[in-house]
Coordinates of C-alpha atoms in Angstrom, one line a residue:
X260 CA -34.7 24.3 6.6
X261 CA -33.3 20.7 6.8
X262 CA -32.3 18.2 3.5
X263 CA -31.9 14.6 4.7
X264 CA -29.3 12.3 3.5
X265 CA -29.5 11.5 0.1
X266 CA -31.9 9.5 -0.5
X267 CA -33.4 10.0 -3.6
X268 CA -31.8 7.2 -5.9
X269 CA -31.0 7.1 -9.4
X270 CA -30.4 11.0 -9.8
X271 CA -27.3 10.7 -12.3
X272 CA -28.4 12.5 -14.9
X273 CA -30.7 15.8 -16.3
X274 CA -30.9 17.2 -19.7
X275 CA -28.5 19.7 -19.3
X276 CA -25.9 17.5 -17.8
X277 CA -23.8 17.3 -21.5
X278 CA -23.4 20.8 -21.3
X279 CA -22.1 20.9 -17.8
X280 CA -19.9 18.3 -18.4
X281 CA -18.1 20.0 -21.5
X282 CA -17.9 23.7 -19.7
X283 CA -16.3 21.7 -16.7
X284 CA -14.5 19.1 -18.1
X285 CA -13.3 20.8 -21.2
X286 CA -14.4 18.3 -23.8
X287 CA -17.8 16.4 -25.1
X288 CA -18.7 13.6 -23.5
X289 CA -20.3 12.0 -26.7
X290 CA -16.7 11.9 -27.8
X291 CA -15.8 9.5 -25.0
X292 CA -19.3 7.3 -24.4
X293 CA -17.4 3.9 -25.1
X294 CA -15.2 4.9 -22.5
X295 CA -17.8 5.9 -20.6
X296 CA -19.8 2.5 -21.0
X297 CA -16.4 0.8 -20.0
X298 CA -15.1 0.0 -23.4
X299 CA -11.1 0.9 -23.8
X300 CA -8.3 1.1 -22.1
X301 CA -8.4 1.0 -18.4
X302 CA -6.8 4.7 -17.5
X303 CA -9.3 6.4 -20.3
X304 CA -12.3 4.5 -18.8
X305 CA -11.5 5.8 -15.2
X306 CA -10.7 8.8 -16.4
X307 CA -14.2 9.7 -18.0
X308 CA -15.7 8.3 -15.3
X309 CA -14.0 10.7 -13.0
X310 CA -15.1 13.4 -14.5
X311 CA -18.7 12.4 -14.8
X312 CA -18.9 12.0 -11.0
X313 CA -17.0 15.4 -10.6
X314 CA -19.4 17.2 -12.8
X315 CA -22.3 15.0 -11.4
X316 CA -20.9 16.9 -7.7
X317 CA -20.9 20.1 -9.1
X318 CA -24.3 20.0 -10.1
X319 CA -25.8 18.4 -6.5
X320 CA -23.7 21.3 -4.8
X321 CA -25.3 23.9 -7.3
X322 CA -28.8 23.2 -6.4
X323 CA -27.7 22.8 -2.5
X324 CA -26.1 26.4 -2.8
X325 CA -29.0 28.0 -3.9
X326 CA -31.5 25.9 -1.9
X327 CA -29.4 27.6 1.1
X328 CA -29.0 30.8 -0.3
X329 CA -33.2 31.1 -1.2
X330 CA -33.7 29.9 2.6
X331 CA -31.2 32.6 3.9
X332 CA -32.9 35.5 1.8
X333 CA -35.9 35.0 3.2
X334 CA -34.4 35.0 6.9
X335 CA -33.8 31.1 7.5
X336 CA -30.8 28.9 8.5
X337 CA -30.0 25.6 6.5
X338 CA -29.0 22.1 8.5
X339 CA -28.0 19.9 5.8
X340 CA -27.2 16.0 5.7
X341 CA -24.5 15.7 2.5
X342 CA -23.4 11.7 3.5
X343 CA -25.3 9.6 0.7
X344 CA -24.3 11.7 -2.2
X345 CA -22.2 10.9 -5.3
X346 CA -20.1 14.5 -4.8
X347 CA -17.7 15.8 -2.3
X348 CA -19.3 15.5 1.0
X349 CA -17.0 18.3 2.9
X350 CA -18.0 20.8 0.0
X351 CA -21.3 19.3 0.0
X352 CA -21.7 19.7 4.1
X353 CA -20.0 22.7 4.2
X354 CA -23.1 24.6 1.8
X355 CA -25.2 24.8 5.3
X356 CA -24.8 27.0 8.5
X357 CA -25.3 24.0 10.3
X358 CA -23.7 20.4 8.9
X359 CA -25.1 17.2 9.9
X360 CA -23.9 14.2 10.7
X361 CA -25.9 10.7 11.2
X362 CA -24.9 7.8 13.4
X363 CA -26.8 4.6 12.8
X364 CA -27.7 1.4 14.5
X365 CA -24.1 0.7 15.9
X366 CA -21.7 2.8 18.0
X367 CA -18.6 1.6 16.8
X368 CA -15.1 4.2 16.9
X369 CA -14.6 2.9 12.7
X370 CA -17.6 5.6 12.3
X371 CA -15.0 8.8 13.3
X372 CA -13.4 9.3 10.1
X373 CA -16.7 9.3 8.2
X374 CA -18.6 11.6 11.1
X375 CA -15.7 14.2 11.6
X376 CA -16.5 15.0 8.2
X377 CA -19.6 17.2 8.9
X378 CA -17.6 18.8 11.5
X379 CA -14.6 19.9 9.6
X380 CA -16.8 21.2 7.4
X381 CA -18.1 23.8 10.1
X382 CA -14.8 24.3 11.3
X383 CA -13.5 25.1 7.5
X384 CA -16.7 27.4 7.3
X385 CA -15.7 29.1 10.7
X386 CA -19.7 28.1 11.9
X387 CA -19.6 26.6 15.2
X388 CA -23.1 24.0 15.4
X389 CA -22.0 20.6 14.5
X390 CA -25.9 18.5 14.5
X391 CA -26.3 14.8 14.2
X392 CA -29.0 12.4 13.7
X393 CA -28.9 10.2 16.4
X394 CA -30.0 7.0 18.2
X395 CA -32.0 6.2 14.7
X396 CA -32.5 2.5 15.0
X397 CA -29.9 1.5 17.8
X398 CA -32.3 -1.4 18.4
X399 CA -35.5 -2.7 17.8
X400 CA -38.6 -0.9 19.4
X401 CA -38.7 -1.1 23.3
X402 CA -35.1 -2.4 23.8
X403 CA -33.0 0.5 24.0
X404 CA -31.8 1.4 27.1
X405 CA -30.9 4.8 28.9
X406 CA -26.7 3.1 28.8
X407 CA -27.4 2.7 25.1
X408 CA -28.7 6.6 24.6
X409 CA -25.8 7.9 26.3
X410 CA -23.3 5.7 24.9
X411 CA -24.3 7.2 21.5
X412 CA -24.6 10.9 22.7
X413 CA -20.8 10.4 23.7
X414 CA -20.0 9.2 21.0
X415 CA -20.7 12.1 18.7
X416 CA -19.9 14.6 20.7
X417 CA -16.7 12.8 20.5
X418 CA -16.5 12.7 16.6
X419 CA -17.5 17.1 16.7
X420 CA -21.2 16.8 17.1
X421 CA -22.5 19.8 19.9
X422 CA -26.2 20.1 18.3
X423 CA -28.1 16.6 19.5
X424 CA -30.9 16.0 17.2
X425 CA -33.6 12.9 18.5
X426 CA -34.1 10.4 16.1
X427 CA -37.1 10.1 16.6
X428 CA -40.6 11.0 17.9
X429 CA -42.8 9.6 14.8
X430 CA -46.4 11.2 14.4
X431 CA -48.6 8.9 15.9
X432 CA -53.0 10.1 15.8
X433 CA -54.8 10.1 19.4
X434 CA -56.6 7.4 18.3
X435 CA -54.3 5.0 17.1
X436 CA -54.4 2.0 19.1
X437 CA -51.5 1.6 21.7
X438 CA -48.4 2.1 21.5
X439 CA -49.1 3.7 18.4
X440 CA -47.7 4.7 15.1
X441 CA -44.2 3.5 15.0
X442 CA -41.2 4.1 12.5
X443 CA -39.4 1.2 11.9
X444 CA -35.9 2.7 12.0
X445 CA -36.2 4.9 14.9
X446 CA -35.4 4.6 18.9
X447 CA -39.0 4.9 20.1
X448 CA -38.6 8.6 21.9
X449 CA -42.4 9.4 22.1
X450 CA -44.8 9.1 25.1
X451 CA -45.2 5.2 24.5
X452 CA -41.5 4.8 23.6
X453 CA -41.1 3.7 27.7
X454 CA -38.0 6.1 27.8
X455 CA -39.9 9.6 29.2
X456 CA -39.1 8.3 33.3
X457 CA -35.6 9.1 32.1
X458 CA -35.5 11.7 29.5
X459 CA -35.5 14.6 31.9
X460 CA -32.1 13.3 33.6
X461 CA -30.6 12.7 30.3
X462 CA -31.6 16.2 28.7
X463 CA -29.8 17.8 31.3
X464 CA -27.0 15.6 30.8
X465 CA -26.8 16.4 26.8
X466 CA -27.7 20.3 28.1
X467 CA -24.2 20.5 30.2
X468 CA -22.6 18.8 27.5
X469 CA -23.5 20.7 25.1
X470 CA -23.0 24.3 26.8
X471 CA -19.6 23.1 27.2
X472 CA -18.6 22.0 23.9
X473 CA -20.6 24.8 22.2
X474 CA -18.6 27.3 24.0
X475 CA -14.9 28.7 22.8
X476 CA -13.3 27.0 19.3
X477 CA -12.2 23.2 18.1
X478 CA -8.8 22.6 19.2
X479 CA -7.5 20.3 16.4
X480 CA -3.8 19.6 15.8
X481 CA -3.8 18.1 12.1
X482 CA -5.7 19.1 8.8
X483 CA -5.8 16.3 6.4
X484 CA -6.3 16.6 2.5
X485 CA -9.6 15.0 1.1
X486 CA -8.6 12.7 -1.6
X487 CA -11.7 12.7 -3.4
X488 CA -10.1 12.4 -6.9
X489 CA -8.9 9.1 -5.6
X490 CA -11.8 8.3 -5.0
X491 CA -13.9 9.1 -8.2
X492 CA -11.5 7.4 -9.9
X493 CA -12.1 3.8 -10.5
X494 CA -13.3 1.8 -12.8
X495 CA -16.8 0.8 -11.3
X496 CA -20.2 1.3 -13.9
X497 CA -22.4 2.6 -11.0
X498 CA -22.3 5.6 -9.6
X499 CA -20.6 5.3 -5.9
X500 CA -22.9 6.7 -3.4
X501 CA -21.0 7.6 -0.3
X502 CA -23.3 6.6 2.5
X503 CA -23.1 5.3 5.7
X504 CA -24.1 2.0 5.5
X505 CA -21.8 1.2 2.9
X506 CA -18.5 3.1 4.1
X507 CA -16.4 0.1 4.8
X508 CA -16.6 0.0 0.8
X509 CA -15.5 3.3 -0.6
X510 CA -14.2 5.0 3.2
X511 CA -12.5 2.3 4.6
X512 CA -9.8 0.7 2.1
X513 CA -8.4 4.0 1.7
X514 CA -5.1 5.7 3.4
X515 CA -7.0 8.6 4.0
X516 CA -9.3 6.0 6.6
X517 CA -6.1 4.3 7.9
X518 CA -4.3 8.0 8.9
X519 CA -7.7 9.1 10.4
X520 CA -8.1 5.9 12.3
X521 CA -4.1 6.3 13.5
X522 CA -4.1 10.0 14.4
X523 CA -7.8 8.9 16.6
X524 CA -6.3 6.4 18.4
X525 CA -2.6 8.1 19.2
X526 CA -4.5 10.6 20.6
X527 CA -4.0 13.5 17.7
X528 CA -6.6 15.8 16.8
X529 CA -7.5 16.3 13.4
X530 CA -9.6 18.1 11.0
X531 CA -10.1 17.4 7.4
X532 CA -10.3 19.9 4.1
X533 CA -11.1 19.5 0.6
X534 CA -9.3 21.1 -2.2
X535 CA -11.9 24.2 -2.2
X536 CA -11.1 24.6 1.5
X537 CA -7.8 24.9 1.1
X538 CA -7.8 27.5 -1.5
X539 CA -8.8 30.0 1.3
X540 CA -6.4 28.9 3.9
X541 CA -3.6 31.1 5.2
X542 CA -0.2 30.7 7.3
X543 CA 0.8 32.4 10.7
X544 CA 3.2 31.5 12.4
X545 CA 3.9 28.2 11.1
X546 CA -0.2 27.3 11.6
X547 CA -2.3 26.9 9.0
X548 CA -5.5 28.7 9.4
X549 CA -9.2 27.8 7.6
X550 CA -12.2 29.4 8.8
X551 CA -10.4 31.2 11.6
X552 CA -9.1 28.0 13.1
X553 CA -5.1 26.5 13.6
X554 CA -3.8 24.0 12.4
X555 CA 0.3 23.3 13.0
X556 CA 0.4 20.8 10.1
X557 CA -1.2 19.1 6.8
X558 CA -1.1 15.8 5.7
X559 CA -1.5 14.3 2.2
X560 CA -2.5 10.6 3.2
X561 CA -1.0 8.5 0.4
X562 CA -3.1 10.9 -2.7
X563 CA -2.6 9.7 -6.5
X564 CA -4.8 12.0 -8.3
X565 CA -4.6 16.1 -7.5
X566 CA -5.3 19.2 -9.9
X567 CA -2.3 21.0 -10.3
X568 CA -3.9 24.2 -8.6
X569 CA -4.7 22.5 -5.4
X570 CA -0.6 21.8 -5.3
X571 CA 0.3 25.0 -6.4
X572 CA -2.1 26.5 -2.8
X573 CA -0.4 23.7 -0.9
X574 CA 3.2 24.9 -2.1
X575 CA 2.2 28.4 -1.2
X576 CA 1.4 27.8 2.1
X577 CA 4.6 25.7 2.6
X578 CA 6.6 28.8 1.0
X579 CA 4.9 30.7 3.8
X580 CA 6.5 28.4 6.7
X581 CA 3.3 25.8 6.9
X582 CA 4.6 22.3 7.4
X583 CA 3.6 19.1 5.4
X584 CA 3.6 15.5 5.6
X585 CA 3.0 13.5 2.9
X586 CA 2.6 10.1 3.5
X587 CA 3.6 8.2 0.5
X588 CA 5.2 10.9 -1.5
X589 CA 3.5 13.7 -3.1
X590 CA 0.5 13.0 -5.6
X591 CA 2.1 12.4 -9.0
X592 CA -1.1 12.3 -11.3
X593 CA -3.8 14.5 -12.3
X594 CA -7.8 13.9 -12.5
X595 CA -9.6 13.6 -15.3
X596 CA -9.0 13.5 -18.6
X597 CA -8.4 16.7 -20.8
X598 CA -5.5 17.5 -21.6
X599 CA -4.1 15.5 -18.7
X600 CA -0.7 14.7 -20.1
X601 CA -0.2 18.8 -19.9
X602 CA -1.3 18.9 -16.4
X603 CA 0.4 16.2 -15.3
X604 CA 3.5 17.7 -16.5
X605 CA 2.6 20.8 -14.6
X606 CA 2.1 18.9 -11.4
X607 CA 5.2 17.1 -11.6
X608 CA 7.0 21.1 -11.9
X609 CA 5.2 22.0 -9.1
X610 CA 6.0 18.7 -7.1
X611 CA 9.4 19.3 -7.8
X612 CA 9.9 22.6 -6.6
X613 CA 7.9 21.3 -3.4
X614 CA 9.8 18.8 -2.4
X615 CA 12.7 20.2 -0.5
X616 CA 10.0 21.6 2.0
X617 CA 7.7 18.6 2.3
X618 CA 8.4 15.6 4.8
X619 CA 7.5 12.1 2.7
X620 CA 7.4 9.2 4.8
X621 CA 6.4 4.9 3.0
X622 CA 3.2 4.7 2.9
X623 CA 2.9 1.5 5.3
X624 CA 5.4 3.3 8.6
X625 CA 3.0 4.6 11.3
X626 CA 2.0 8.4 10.7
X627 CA 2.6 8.9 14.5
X628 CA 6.9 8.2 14.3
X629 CA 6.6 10.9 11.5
X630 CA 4.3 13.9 13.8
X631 CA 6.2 12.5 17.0
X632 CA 8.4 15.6 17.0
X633 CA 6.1 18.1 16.0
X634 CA 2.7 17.5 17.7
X635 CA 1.9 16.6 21.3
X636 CA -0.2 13.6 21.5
X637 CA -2.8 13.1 24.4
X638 CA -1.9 9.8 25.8
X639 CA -4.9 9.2 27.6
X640 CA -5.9 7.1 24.9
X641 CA -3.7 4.5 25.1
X642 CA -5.9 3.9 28.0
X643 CA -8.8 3.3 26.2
X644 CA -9.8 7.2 27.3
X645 CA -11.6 9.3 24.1
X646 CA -11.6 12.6 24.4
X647 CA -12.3 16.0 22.2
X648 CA -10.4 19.8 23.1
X649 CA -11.7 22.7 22.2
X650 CA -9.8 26.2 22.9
X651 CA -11.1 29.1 24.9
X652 CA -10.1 32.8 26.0
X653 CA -9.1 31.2 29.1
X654 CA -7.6 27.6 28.4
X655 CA -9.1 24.9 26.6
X656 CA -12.1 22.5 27.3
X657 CA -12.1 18.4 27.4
X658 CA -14.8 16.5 27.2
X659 CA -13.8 12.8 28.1
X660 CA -15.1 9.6 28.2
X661 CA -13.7 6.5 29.1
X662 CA -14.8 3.6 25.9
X663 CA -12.1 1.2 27.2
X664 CA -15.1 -1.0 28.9
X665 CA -12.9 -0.6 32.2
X666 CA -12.8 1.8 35.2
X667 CA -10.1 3.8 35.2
X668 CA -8.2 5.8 38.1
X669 CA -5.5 7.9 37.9
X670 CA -3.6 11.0 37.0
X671 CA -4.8 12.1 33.6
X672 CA -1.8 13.4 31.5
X673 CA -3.0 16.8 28.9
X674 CA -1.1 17.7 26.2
X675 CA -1.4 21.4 26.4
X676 CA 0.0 24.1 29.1
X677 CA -2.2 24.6 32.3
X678 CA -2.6 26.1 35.3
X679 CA -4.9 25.5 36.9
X680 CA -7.7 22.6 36.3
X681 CA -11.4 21.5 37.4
X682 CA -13.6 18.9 36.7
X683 CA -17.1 19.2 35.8
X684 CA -19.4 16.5 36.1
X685 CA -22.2 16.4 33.5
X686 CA -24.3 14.2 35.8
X687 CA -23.4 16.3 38.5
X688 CA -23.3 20.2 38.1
X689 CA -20.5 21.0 40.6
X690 CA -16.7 21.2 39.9
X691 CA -13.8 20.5 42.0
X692 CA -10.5 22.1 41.8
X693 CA -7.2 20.4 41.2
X694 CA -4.3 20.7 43.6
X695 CA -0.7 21.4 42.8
X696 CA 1.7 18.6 42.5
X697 CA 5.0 19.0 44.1
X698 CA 7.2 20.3 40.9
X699 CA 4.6 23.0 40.6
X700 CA 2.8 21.8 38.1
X701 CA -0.6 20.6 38.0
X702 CA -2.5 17.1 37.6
X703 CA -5.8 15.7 36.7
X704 CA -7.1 12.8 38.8
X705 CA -9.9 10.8 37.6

């Protein structure tokens, strides 16, 4: 079964939301209305407002669980769209065996931190289909091109995506006069869309692609923390709807944007989790592991607002040799508003007893000075070269595509070990070998 993006507007409230909100939130919220209307001081205001969208996520990822869990009894999977909602979108993707992703009208690399979302979610679930919603509207009817398909298949394969959904194909009756029934925010795929010469070229291509990058595990070097208490708490009257269209809003002003974009564009892989995610992770050998997948460091990018118990998991796994960076100091408030004085004072315990074992770097120095030393970057990149690594029994994967807008030629450098190399062209379905250089190692010409 399949739930869209979140469309369905003005859903902030039902009649037993009250009672929700005091068995979550530990007190009435009848007690706190002015507050909740805007009226008081600032902190109480954001506070309450907090925990209304907190409570309002809980109840959205309620009804997705057992939406999910009445499909799987009866046999069925679950694809599920979380960006649009008020809640937690990695919890909120993370309900479905298979999280998708959207990319609309532009390809622009700004998208990654807000696409990499659905696939962390898989990766913190240990599920290995990544889908995405693409090509909807990437022009008007009849001008998009074959470059412009492909261009946008890259590009989310790049931000995690292996499961290529067409946007779209809209039902259109035999007798409809030509060209048909059309959808205004689609790329026309159907029989009068004027693409089908060169569909069958372009499913193989997404067919290699995808064999490749469905095969082994991600390969990510990073996990980032999820600051979504930061998030919920401001002191906007409407409810913030994290969407696509408007993520340069509530996505982009943030730190945890700026490290995402930093880490892409040094050429650092990285995966995100939420507090909930984190809560299951482990430590071996200095990795972190989530849903059966490494991680050799987390980051806290520049967080305000955490609940003491996600801290307390986060000192654990530092306890247990994991290693933490946490860009602009360790969070040094609680969400929420009961009893927050209390467990704020517990956080601070907890931070203090931390703090010998995390590495704090200002909030404004580049992340990369800080990983330098501790994670292997892939400096293709600063050649304008994208790329996305996943692991293998045998070696790792690549799949790499030059967005710089110029041809390139030459040795490409890889971060990990290797012996031996080959390239596989997904136009193409033949491979050559590499050849040894003359230390012994080996190289990568493209």
């Amino acid at each position: 079964q399949f739930h869209d993006s979140f469309e369905y507007y003005a859903a902030e409230w039902t009649p037993a939301f009250l009672d929700a909100f005091k068995k979550g939130r530990g007190y009435d919220l009848w007690d706190q209305l002015p507050a909740f209307a805007g009226i008081g001081d600032e902190d109480t205001v954001s506070r309450v407002r907090a925990d209304y969208r907190e409570t309002l996520s809980g109840l959205h990822l309620a009804y997705l669980k057992r939406w999910h869990d009445w499909a799987k009894s009866r046999g069925g999977i679950t694809r599920n769209q979380a960006h649009g909602s008020p809640g937690n979108l990695l919890d909120h993707y993370a309900v479905s065996e298979i999280p998708e992703t959207e990319i609309f009208k532009h390809v622009e690399e700004g998208q990654i931190p807000m696409m990499r979302m659905a696939a962390s979610a898989a990766h913190a679930n240990g599920n290995n289909l990544v889908s995405a919603e693409t090509f909807t509207w990437l022009d008007e009817h009849f001008q998009v091109t074959p470059e412009k398909l492909k261009e946008a298949a890259d590009f989310v394969f790049l931000s995690g995506v292996n499961h290529v959904f067409f946007h779209g194909i809209p039902y259109s009756p035999e007798d409809a006069k030509w060209p048909g029934w059309l959808f205004y925010a689609s790329t026309h795929m159907g029989p009068s869309g004027g693409l089908w010469r060169d569909l069958p070229a372009f499913t193989a291509y997404l067919q290699r692609c995808q064999s490749i990058l469905q095969d082994g595990k991600p390969s990510q070097d990073v996990l980032i923390y999820y600051p979504i208490h930061d998030i919920w708490h401001n002191n906007e009257e409407k409810l913030p709807l994290f969407t696509l269209h408007n993520q340069d809003k509530w996505l982009a002003p943030t730190n945890f944007y700026q490290t995402s974009m930093e880490l892409w564009n040094g050429g650092i892989t990285f995966s995100y989790a939420s507090g909930d995610m984190l809560s299951h992770a482990t430590v071996e050998d200095g990795k972190i592991i989530v849903g059966g997948n490494a991680y050799g460091l987390l980051v806290l990018p520049a967080v305000k607002h955490m609940p003491p118990e996600t801290l307390a998991k986060i000192a654990e796994l530092a306890e247990q040799g994991a290693t933490l960076v946490a860009r602009g100091g360790l969070p040094g408030d609680v969400p929420g508003l009961h009893e927050h004085g209390k467990r704020r004072t517990e956080l601070a315990s907890i931070a203090g007893k931390l703090g010998g074992k995390a590495i704090t770097m200002p909030v404004d120095e580049p992340i990369l000075s800080s990983l330098s030393q501790r994670v292997s970057r892939e400096t293709m990149t600063s050649s304008g070269l994208r790329f996305i690594r996943r692991s293998h029994d045998k070696g790792y994967h690549y799949f790499v595509v030059n967005r710089s807008g110029k041809t390139f030629e030459g040795i490409l450098p890889l971060a990990v070990p290797f012996k031996s190399a080959a390239i596989l062209d997904p136009w193409n379905p033949g491979g050559t070998v590499t050849t040894t250089a003359k230390d012994g190692g080996v190289t990568v010409r493209l």
